[in-house]
Amino acid sequence: MAARLTGTDISMTGAQFRLRDTASRGAFGVVCALMMLVLTAFSLAGCDSAEPAGRSQGAIEVTDMRGRTVRIEAPVKKIAIDDSRYLVALSLIADDPVSLLAAWAHDDNRLGSDAYQKFALTAPRLDDLPRIASSAENFDVESIIAARPDVAVLSVESGVTEAQIERVEAAGIPVLVLDFFADPMENLEPSLLILGRLTGKRC
């Protein structure tokens, strides 16, 4: 019998988020299920260990989903994200994904009310974090700069322009464009690997 993806939800065990099968929630649920499958593959390959606490990786180079090669000091401690669904990806590689956030788009409608409430219940500071734009149309360089992230992780779907990226990078903040939802079959695995490298996971 063929395996069937049933969608996902976020549950809590102690301080660690994990994904579990639930009734289907459409494309978002399928992508989350794919994330879990990729994470399982990484674990089986021995890719789930982190750098020892306090050890600096130094500068790394990663190529984002636009083919841009970006040099970043890793591991990063604070990330700005322009898509709340990236919290799900971060929850796969960090016990406390909210602690990694410098700013986010406060677009909890993308994440879904149930999932958002579980993140917010565990980390009430989520609502107090700085807000950044979730699309190129209302992109605000100043809000990203003010949040002082180590890196800005922007979504392919936001449509951010190269000129907007250059303005952020001119302020000394590296920018990566990742993709978990526009083309998950092609981009989910490399995007998750990049997040892992940024935060000190080895693979």
Short mmCIF file of C-alpha atoms in Angstrom, two decimals:
data_model
loop_
_atom_site.label_atom_id
_atom_site.label_comp_id
_atom_site.label_asym_id
_atom_site.label_seq_id
_atom_site.Cartn_x
_atom_site.Cartn_y
_atom_site.Cartn_z
CA MET A 1 0.00 0.00 0.00
CA ALA A 2 1.35 3.42 -0.92
CA ALA A 3 2.26 5.78 1.87
CA ARG A 4 -0.01 8.81 2.27
CA LEU A 5 0.92 12.22 3.60
CA THR A 6 -1.73 13.25 6.11
CA GLY A 7 -0.58 16.77 6.86
CA THR A 8 1.00 18.05 10.03
CA ASP A 9 0.53 20.05 13.16
CA ILE A 10 2.90 21.39 15.78
CA SER A 11 2.93 19.80 19.21
CA MET A 12 5.05 20.38 22.24
CA THR A 13 7.18 18.00 24.31
CA GLY A 14 9.01 19.87 27.06
CA ALA A 15 10.79 22.76 25.34
CA GLN A 16 11.02 21.09 21.95
CA PHE A 17 8.69 21.55 19.00
CA ARG A 18 8.02 18.59 16.76
CA LEU A 19 5.71 17.79 13.88
CA ARG A 20 3.10 15.08 13.98
CA ASP A 21 0.57 13.68 11.53
CA THR A 22 -2.93 15.08 11.71
CA ALA A 23 -5.82 15.56 9.34
CA SER A 24 -4.76 17.17 6.07
CA ARG A 25 -4.45 20.96 6.02
CA GLY A 26 -3.76 21.33 2.32
CA ALA A 27 -0.51 22.50 0.78
CA PHE A 28 0.92 23.85 4.04
CA GLY A 29 0.39 20.50 5.74
CA VAL A 30 2.00 18.60 2.89
CA VAL A 31 5.06 20.87 2.93
CA CYS A 32 5.39 20.41 6.70
CA ALA A 33 5.20 16.66 6.22
CA LEU A 34 7.94 16.90 3.60
CA MET A 35 10.05 18.87 6.07
CA MET A 36 9.66 16.06 8.57
CA LEU A 37 10.66 13.44 6.01
CA VAL A 38 13.77 15.45 5.10
CA LEU A 39 14.65 15.88 8.77
CA THR A 40 14.32 12.14 9.31
CA ALA A 41 16.65 11.51 6.37
CA PHE A 42 19.18 13.95 7.83
CA SER A 43 19.00 12.22 11.21
CA LEU A 44 19.57 8.79 9.67
CA ALA A 45 22.59 10.22 7.85
CA GLY A 46 24.03 11.58 11.09
CA CYS A 47 23.19 15.20 10.29
CA ASP A 48 21.43 16.06 13.53
CA SER A 49 24.38 17.02 15.69
CA ALA A 50 25.22 20.61 16.56
CA GLU A 51 28.50 22.36 17.08
CA PRO A 52 29.60 22.36 20.74
CA ALA A 53 28.26 25.30 22.71
CA GLY A 54 30.44 28.35 22.48
CA ARG A 55 32.41 27.17 19.46
CA SER A 56 32.44 29.53 16.50
CA GLN A 57 32.25 28.06 13.03
CA GLY A 58 33.60 31.22 11.48
CA ALA A 59 32.66 32.43 8.03
CA ILE A 60 30.68 30.09 5.79
CA GLU A 61 29.50 30.52 2.22
CA VAL A 62 26.03 29.40 1.19
CA THR A 63 24.18 29.65 -2.10
CA ASP A 64 20.56 30.68 -1.73
CA MET A 65 17.55 29.86 -3.92
CA ARG A 66 18.32 32.73 -6.28
CA GLY A 67 21.81 31.41 -6.89
CA ARG A 68 23.44 34.14 -4.81
CA THR A 69 26.55 33.11 -2.88
CA VAL A 70 26.51 34.79 0.52
CA ARG A 71 29.25 34.85 3.16
CA ILE A 72 28.01 34.73 6.75
CA GLU A 73 29.57 34.39 10.18
CA ALA A 74 28.09 31.27 11.76
CA PRO A 75 26.49 30.15 13.89
CA VAL A 76 24.04 33.02 13.79
CA LYS A 77 22.14 33.92 16.94
CA LYS A 78 19.41 36.17 15.56
CA ILE A 79 17.46 35.83 12.31
CA ALA A 80 14.85 38.06 10.70
CA ILE A 81 12.20 36.16 8.73
CA ASP A 82 9.52 37.60 6.46
CA ASP A 83 7.26 34.53 6.52
CA SER A 84 5.87 33.11 9.77
CA ARG A 85 5.79 29.62 8.29
CA TYR A 86 9.59 29.60 8.52
CA LEU A 87 9.06 29.12 12.26
CA VAL A 88 8.08 25.56 11.42
CA ALA A 89 11.39 25.02 9.62
CA LEU A 90 13.31 26.55 12.53
CA SER A 91 11.43 24.33 14.99
CA LEU A 92 12.92 21.29 13.27
CA ILE A 93 16.47 22.38 14.03
CA ALA A 94 16.13 24.30 17.30
CA ASP A 95 14.50 23.47 20.64
CA ASP A 96 13.35 27.07 20.98
CA PRO A 97 12.90 28.51 17.47
CA VAL A 98 11.49 31.81 18.75
CA SER A 99 14.76 32.48 20.59
CA LEU A 100 16.45 32.67 17.18
CA LEU A 101 14.21 35.46 15.94
CA ALA A 102 15.30 39.09 15.80
CA ALA A 103 12.16 40.05 13.89
CA TRP A 104 9.34 38.49 11.89
CA ALA A 105 6.43 39.59 9.73
CA HIS A 106 3.68 38.95 12.32
CA ASP A 107 1.76 37.27 9.48
CA ASP A 108 0.24 34.60 11.72
CA ASN A 109 -2.52 34.09 9.14
CA ARG A 110 0.02 32.23 7.01
CA LEU A 111 1.00 29.98 9.88
CA GLY A 112 -2.55 29.22 10.95
CA SER A 113 -4.19 30.15 14.24
CA ASP A 114 -3.68 26.78 15.96
CA ALA A 115 0.02 26.57 15.14
CA TYR A 116 0.55 30.23 15.99
CA GLN A 117 -1.11 29.84 19.39
CA LYS A 118 1.18 26.92 20.23
CA PHE A 119 4.27 28.93 19.41
CA ALA A 120 2.95 31.97 21.30
CA LEU A 121 1.93 29.91 24.32
CA THR A 122 5.42 28.49 24.64
CA ALA A 123 7.17 31.78 23.84
CA PRO A 124 4.94 34.76 24.74
CA ARG A 125 7.73 37.12 23.63
CA LEU A 126 6.83 36.22 20.04
CA ASP A 127 4.20 38.98 19.94
CA ASP A 128 6.68 41.56 21.22
CA LEU A 129 9.35 40.99 18.58
CA PRO A 130 9.88 43.69 15.93
CA ARG A 131 7.77 43.50 12.77
CA ILE A 132 9.20 43.43 9.26
CA ALA A 133 7.41 43.41 5.92
CA SER A 134 6.23 40.20 4.28
CA SER A 135 6.33 41.35 0.65
CA ALA A 136 8.31 43.51 -1.75
CA GLU A 137 5.41 45.95 -2.00
CA ASN A 138 5.74 47.08 1.63
CA PHE A 139 9.40 46.20 2.11
CA ASP A 140 11.01 48.37 4.77
CA VAL A 141 14.79 48.29 4.97
CA GLU A 142 14.83 50.40 8.13
CA SER A 143 12.76 47.90 10.11
CA ILE A 144 15.20 45.11 9.29
CA ILE A 145 18.21 47.25 10.17
CA ALA A 146 16.60 48.35 13.44
CA ALA A 147 16.08 44.70 14.47
CA ARG A 148 19.84 44.07 14.13
CA PRO A 149 19.67 40.45 12.92
CA ASP A 150 22.77 38.45 12.10
CA VAL A 151 21.05 37.50 8.84
CA ALA A 152 17.77 38.27 7.08
CA VAL A 153 16.09 35.18 5.66
CA LEU A 154 13.56 36.24 3.03
CA SER A 155 11.06 34.13 1.14
CA VAL A 156 11.10 33.61 -2.61
CA GLU A 157 7.37 34.27 -2.50
CA SER A 158 7.82 37.74 -1.05
CA GLY A 159 9.21 38.90 -4.40
CA VAL A 160 11.92 41.02 -2.81
CA THR A 161 14.01 42.78 -5.46
CA GLU A 162 17.77 42.76 -5.86
CA ALA A 163 17.80 46.49 -5.15
CA GLN A 164 16.00 45.93 -1.85
CA ILE A 165 18.44 43.16 -0.92
CA GLU A 166 21.39 45.40 -1.74
CA ARG A 167 20.07 48.11 0.58
CA VAL A 168 19.91 45.67 3.49
CA GLU A 169 23.35 44.25 2.75
CA ALA A 170 24.77 47.77 2.50
CA ALA A 171 23.92 48.08 6.20
CA GLY A 172 26.08 45.03 6.96
CA ILE A 173 23.27 42.51 7.22
CA PRO A 174 23.61 39.48 4.91
CA VAL A 175 20.45 38.37 3.11
CA LEU A 176 19.44 34.87 2.06
CA VAL A 177 16.44 34.08 -0.13
CA LEU A 178 15.08 30.62 0.72
CA ASP A 179 12.03 28.66 -0.37
CA PHE A 180 9.93 26.07 1.40
CA PHE A 181 6.57 26.66 -0.27
CA ALA A 182 6.81 27.95 -3.87
CA ASP A 183 8.68 24.86 -5.11
CA PRO A 184 9.11 22.54 -2.12
CA MET A 185 10.11 19.48 -4.14
CA GLU A 186 13.11 21.36 -5.51
CA ASN A 187 14.01 23.83 -2.78
CA LEU A 188 12.86 22.50 0.58
CA GLU A 189 15.86 20.26 1.26
CA PRO A 190 18.59 22.79 0.33
CA SER A 191 16.75 25.54 2.22
CA LEU A 192 16.56 23.38 5.35
CA LEU A 193 20.24 22.51 5.00
CA ILE A 194 21.11 26.20 4.80
CA LEU A 195 19.14 26.97 7.97
CA GLY A 196 20.95 24.11 9.66
CA ARG A 197 24.35 25.45 8.68
CA LEU A 198 23.41 28.95 9.79
CA THR A 199 22.43 27.76 13.24
CA GLY A 200 25.35 25.39 13.76
CA LYS A 201 23.96 22.06 12.62
CA ARG A 202 26.39 19.87 10.75
CA CYS A 203 25.61 17.75 7.71
#
